[in-house]
Amino acid sequence: MKIQGILTPNIVPFHDDRSINEGELRRYVSWLIDKGVSGLYPNGSTGEFIRLSFEERKQITAIVADEAAGRVPILAGAAEANIDLVLDACAHCADLGCAAVSVTGPYYYNVSQESIEHYFRELAEKSPIDILLYNIPQFSNEIGVEVVRRLALDCPRIIGIKDSSRDMPRFMNTLAKIKPQRPDFTCLIGCEEILLPSLLMGGDGGTVATSGVAPEAVMKLYHDWQRGDLEEAKRIQFKMLEVIETMFAAGNFPEGFREGVNLRGFNAGRARQPMAPGEMEHFLKIRSKLACLLGDCGFDEAAAHCQRTDHEAPSGLKEQIERIDVETLVREVVGKLNPGQ
Amino acid sequence: MKIQGILTPNIVPFHDDRSINEGELRRYVSWLIDKGVSGLYPNGSTGEFIRLSFEERKQITAIVADEAAGRVPILAGAAEANIDLVLDACAHCADLGCAAVSVTGPYYYNVSQESIEHYFRELAEKSPIDILLYNIPQFSNEIGVEVVRRLALDCPRIIGIKDSSRDMPRFMNTLAKIKPQRPDFTCLIGCEEILLPSLLMGGDGGTVATSGVAPEAVMKLYHDWQRGDLEEAKRIQFKMLEVIETMFAAGNFPEGFREGVNLRGFNAGRARQPMAPGEMEHFLKIRSKLACLLGDCGFDEAAAHCQRTDHEAPSGLKEQIERIDVETLVREVVGKLNPGQ
Amino acid sequence: MKIQGILTPNIVPFHDDRSINEGELRRYVSWLIDKGVSGLYPNGSTGEFIRLSFEERKQITAIVADEAAGRVPILAGAAEANIDLVLDACAHCADLGCAAVSVTGPYYYNVSQESIEHYFRELAEKSPIDILLYNIPQFSNEIGVEVVRRLALDCPRIIGIKDSSRDMPRFMNTLAKIKPQRPDFTCLIGCEEILLPSLLMGGDGGTVATSGVAPEAVMKLYHDWQRGDLEEAKRIQFKMLEVIETMFAAGNFPEGFREGVNLRGFNAGRARQPMAPGEMEHFLKIRSKLACLLGDCGFDEAAAHCQRTDHEAPSGLKEQIERIDVETLVREVVGKLNPGQ
Amino acid sequence: MKIQGILTPNIVPFHDDRSINEGELRRYVSWLIDKGVSGLYPNGSTGEFIRLSFEERKQITAIVADEAAGRVPILAGAAEANIDLVLDACAHCADLGCAAVSVTGPYYYNVSQESIEHYFRELAEKSPIDILLYNIPQFSNEIGVEVVRRLALDCPRIIGIKDSSRDMPRFMNTLAKIKPQRPDFTCLIGCEEILLPSLLMGGDGGTVATSGVAPEAVMKLYHDWQRGDLEEAKRIQFKMLEVIETMFAAGNFPEGFREGVNLRGFNAGRARQPMAPGEMEHFLKIRSKLACLLGDCGFDEAAAHCQRTDHEAPSGLKEQIERIDVETLVREVVGKLNPGQ
């Protein structure tokens, strides 16, 4: 199963005691698949992989793979503390039938580009499963475009990149330097504000946290683009921007995205990095705004939590666009995924 | 004359003694107009405005306006040391018949967003000419999106923004927050690597330094986009990327862009910030590469300076694309600009 | 007159119409000299040099030099838009009898270290007056330590560095790499929080904006250090920290320092970059706190503006230290400066 | 045993297969204690804690504590993936008899100051062992000075800070804001270039990686300072600067420090993040320079690896200072530590 389209980086539901809520995670994964996402992406930054133990990360991948049961491909995060642990995680993901793993540049220390290249070459040589480079310079060492290019040309095991740098010029240069010589190299964008521009310029899809909150909308954008309806895809992309901004404004990432999932009817609990009591007031205000925005998108379970005050009328943009017809969308998505039916 | 399309930020030719070469500047301006650029943009960062004296900046605008003689609109940089000098420059540009001025956020010191907003409100109130905000956080204080939005909604004199931040998510948010309520607000991109994505998402054009070196190519991209030929526009955009990267790699900005102009047959001299002797060797190597790249685009005057060595064969990308048919392009551009003919 | 000790970067008093208030500037300069500062430093960042016109900067230096009339050495800022204008300013400062000029690395654009070295070598060769390098990477290109070292060893005209980088490890490395081979190379710190540590480690003094607000305190620290009273110098250094923090918190730099000067009995007016109305409330609150802090130092003219509220009691640190005996201090300073009397 | 003086952040010797070399670690720990370091600091950044597994980190602390056997206090790094794992590590360190643990701000994600404060308050409440805040904003979220101040005043369990920010103004402000109200709050510097300035201004010591390579020199500086010999302490501090710069220049941190340990007669192996083959040539050149510098300090085992070429004569600084008399120093240190003998 090829890695392309929209891969949803799942949040991890936690119990009040911060342990993993397996039941809710399973329910959430199946809901996402039912909504038509192209694939799943456990142990990404949205999934707070860095706050889990090594064993918990393995457990998350196992739960997601088991629940997906082959319905969609799985790209599993495998960024671990050192190369031997990464390889251990790779073997585990291969055993579970994942399609590929995603590995960040080393984090914490500054590491030279030469060493980063060397690191991925060793991984590529020893990994039993395909690898996507995961570029997220906000949090870990950037994997320079020239390093990506050399790895792409030399290492069959490295099949693509997931770029969360928010840097569109960089994404363009990546496409320009690699696709002509290795057209099958998968270039995913990890920045939902520019999903549509990336697709239009030749990208292969995205790992888009918003697709874990509003999979109907993100998949509609993707399918609109696939069938060439640029205007409708643009309408959705712009509509998404306010939702995205609101989720980022809610508190420490990924708390806002987790709350978006809650508003869709799940019990995700709080993130592993708890908010201070003083931050909660702000959070609840943002939560209500998010509920209204999701409600405006036609998600009734979210609308129930919308407490609109007079001075928070819907924005100009939202007024102009009609509601997404969810049922039609779902039908369409399901049809695409099961063309024979 | 409305500010839209491709506005070329001209370099300034200097004599060996670092004084302005007026004759070569006039020849260059007319050449750009003949090549079909939508407008001119003197005293931008490409024009080294910061290295000119106040009087020289006035002189540059006067020369460009006089040479253009109304053939294309002029957006003139008017970022000066303080608000009174900005207003002095605004009056000068108004007298010369410029279409608008462009003003950066204050540079050097860090200034609060509130003060930046206050600064532009005072400018908007007192300026005799329309203003574009010039956002270039690499070099001067960022003008935050919320400030841009409030200024756009409140100040008729502020007619748009030129965004050189290289930040596509920011550009998307700017479009989303302003266009629904003020559709005529001009949103220009100042980052040539993402010109096409910005146009596709609703941008109004760009101030693109590459259009001062390869105006035929940039205008072709723009016209391809206008007539809906996305594939051809993409081809040009990607082709431009290597040229852009090479010009940035030549040395301190804008030395590489100045050399691009030289390779098109002008005598621009060196930038006002001279290179060290030890940097010249690198520069000459890059210059030859640039000459080859421009030669590959069909610019024969540049091709004459291409000294290709064995290990510098044309890249895979370049091999795949045929040469730009310059004559057809110029004809097409001229036709668009003079629809009555 | 050698550049060492405490050189005060003067603010520039402005009239309400933003023009230079020459009378108040003269009164302020003489007051500073009477208080015993080692030298004056017009056209530094504190003096908002970047917001003055070229002619105004020349005017400021001329006023300060004329008013000082040889009583203290003058280090004049000469960072101009290009090398020829810097040399013009250097000649002007030489004519006025200044001791040296201070020149930042080029600002606005990013410029390579090689080009920065080349730039200073050309300046050193052509300048009729001694030069101090002015390193302030917050606002202009950093002058790397290796570049400083080579310039120091090769260029007699370059007699020192004023380092405002706030980077003590860098300052230590500068001392270690240059002093052994050129002991007369003047190393001034431009970060008042670490004035005493810099002196203790071998620095030659500082350009300290706080000395324009509380010259008695800063000179006392300097003289305490000179006569080996480390404990008393530490007491003053720590006492200064809260004053410094308060001035930085008042608004855009250097507004808080300007207000400090006002509280000492001058009419400096507002900075050239005006505050937004909404920022004024915060400013007035901070102003009152600053007045109290300066009052606690024994400056009665400031104490008159202190409106202490219950919850703003003096901090623990302030309570522990007795007031500075200003008269004794001034007598001591004058004695040091005029040892024959 | 109080945390003060020089705590050595030990590197971890690895076998060729990247597993922990317990024997060599034990030999190294005992050597450090014999050389007179004030304490040990396992699982710091120098110890590559982030590249170890959770179990390995526990193992390292256990080995160090067992080998030290109460001879010196142990400050153990306990920065783990989430608060529950931190508390698990705290309990483990308490069981081993460590004096305190050191905990960084959360790494990878950006986390608000409010949440960081909340995080440490929860830790302080639940930890069975004293805690030092570990501020290292290069690699993990900065713990703002105001947060440090509030935690210091409210939480008895939080007994100090180890500040590796390289930011001396910040360190000064920390001392000024906390020491007057909580004099026993331990303020350690984690930046060896400014060890002496920090001590002179009131700091309590440092976690200084160089003390793992040249413990004789760092302890001499510390004892020189203790007995008030500022000039001698300065001489050592400046001498250390070139050694420090050379170790940082060797490659990815902490490879140069690891090689320094090798040059003192240990077999530390390579870091867990291997160098690329192309980086090794540079490394070997730097290694030889480091060997010469350590040889100049009187460490004969290092001198054996010094291959000085003609153009690499000892620097001016080194020539001026006589060799450290190691034996005298060791005797002095031992005397201080065992005053009764």
XYZ file of C-alpha atoms in Angstrom, chain B residues 17-18 44-53 55-57 81-85 87 104 106-116 118-119 122 126 134 136 138-140 252-254 272-279, chain C residues 17-18 44-53 55-57 81-85 87 104 106-116 118-119 122 126 134 136 138-140 252-254 272-279:
106
model
C 33.629 54.788 -7.983
C 30.284 53.519 -6.553
C 13.517 47.797 -2.809
C 15.962 45.489 -1.056
C 17.236 44.348 -4.466
C 17.957 47.985 -5.230
C 20.161 48.278 -2.111
C 18.052 51.197 -0.902
C 19.639 50.962 2.532
C 23.089 51.651 1.071
C 22.009 54.796 -0.763
C 21.766 58.233 0.747
C 19.080 62.086 -1.833
C 20.232 59.160 -3.950
C 17.002 57.283 -3.255
C 14.907 56.649 8.853
C 11.889 58.197 10.538
C 8.275 59.006 9.857
C 8.918 62.560 8.724
C 11.465 61.445 6.173
C 6.436 61.386 4.432
C 8.908 48.358 5.606
C 10.948 49.999 11.246
C 14.353 48.375 11.042
C 17.348 47.971 13.387
C 15.569 48.172 16.774
C 12.888 45.762 17.912
C 9.598 47.632 17.932
C 6.297 46.405 19.396
C 3.370 45.477 17.175
C 1.310 48.258 18.753
C 3.913 50.841 17.834
C 4.230 49.466 14.323
C 0.518 53.270 15.252
C 3.339 54.167 12.866
C 0.057 57.989 11.121
C -0.699 61.958 6.258
C 6.393 45.774 3.018
C 10.426 41.482 5.361
C 14.565 38.887 7.844
C 15.750 42.500 7.826
C 13.171 44.671 9.615
C 26.010 38.669 -0.450
C 22.535 39.495 -1.735
C 21.947 41.060 -4.257
C 27.827 48.930 -2.805
C 29.002 46.321 -0.258
C 32.111 44.998 -1.975
C 33.180 41.369 -1.860
C 36.462 40.351 -0.322
C 39.107 39.230 -2.822
C 38.854 35.694 -1.469
C 35.160 35.586 -2.262
C 7.781 68.331 16.583
C 10.542 65.661 16.743
C 24.995 55.087 19.492
C 21.908 52.888 19.549
C 20.741 54.705 22.681
C 20.974 57.933 20.714
C 18.636 56.553 18.031
C 21.258 57.241 15.371
C 19.346 55.138 12.864
C 16.322 57.450 13.129
C 18.306 60.610 12.443
C 19.227 61.911 9.035
C 22.987 65.690 8.572
C 21.382 65.361 11.988
C 23.969 62.813 13.070
C 24.670 53.657 4.874
C 27.791 52.868 2.885
C 31.540 52.989 3.189
C 31.901 56.385 1.550
C 29.408 57.954 3.917
C 34.424 57.877 5.705
C 28.763 48.641 13.432
C 26.656 46.454 8.014
C 22.987 46.294 8.935
C 19.773 45.154 7.191
C 21.212 42.565 4.779
C 23.101 39.467 5.850
C 26.738 39.960 4.876
C 29.477 37.316 4.965
C 32.308 37.476 7.499
C 34.814 37.822 4.663
C 33.020 40.876 3.322
C 32.714 42.384 6.790
C 37.129 43.495 3.897
C 34.843 46.410 4.748
C 39.105 49.447 3.742
C 41.267 55.324 4.682
C 30.808 47.989 17.319
C 25.663 44.401 18.132
C 20.808 41.918 17.668
C 20.531 44.730 15.115
C 23.368 44.384 12.601
C 10.502 50.162 22.761
C 14.177 50.781 23.449
C 15.375 53.433 24.298
C 11.458 59.330 17.353
C 9.453 56.094 17.135
C 6.295 57.097 18.989
C 4.373 54.747 21.260
C 0.796 53.777 20.498
C -1.768 55.332 22.839
C -2.534 51.916 24.261
C 1.085 51.474 25.263
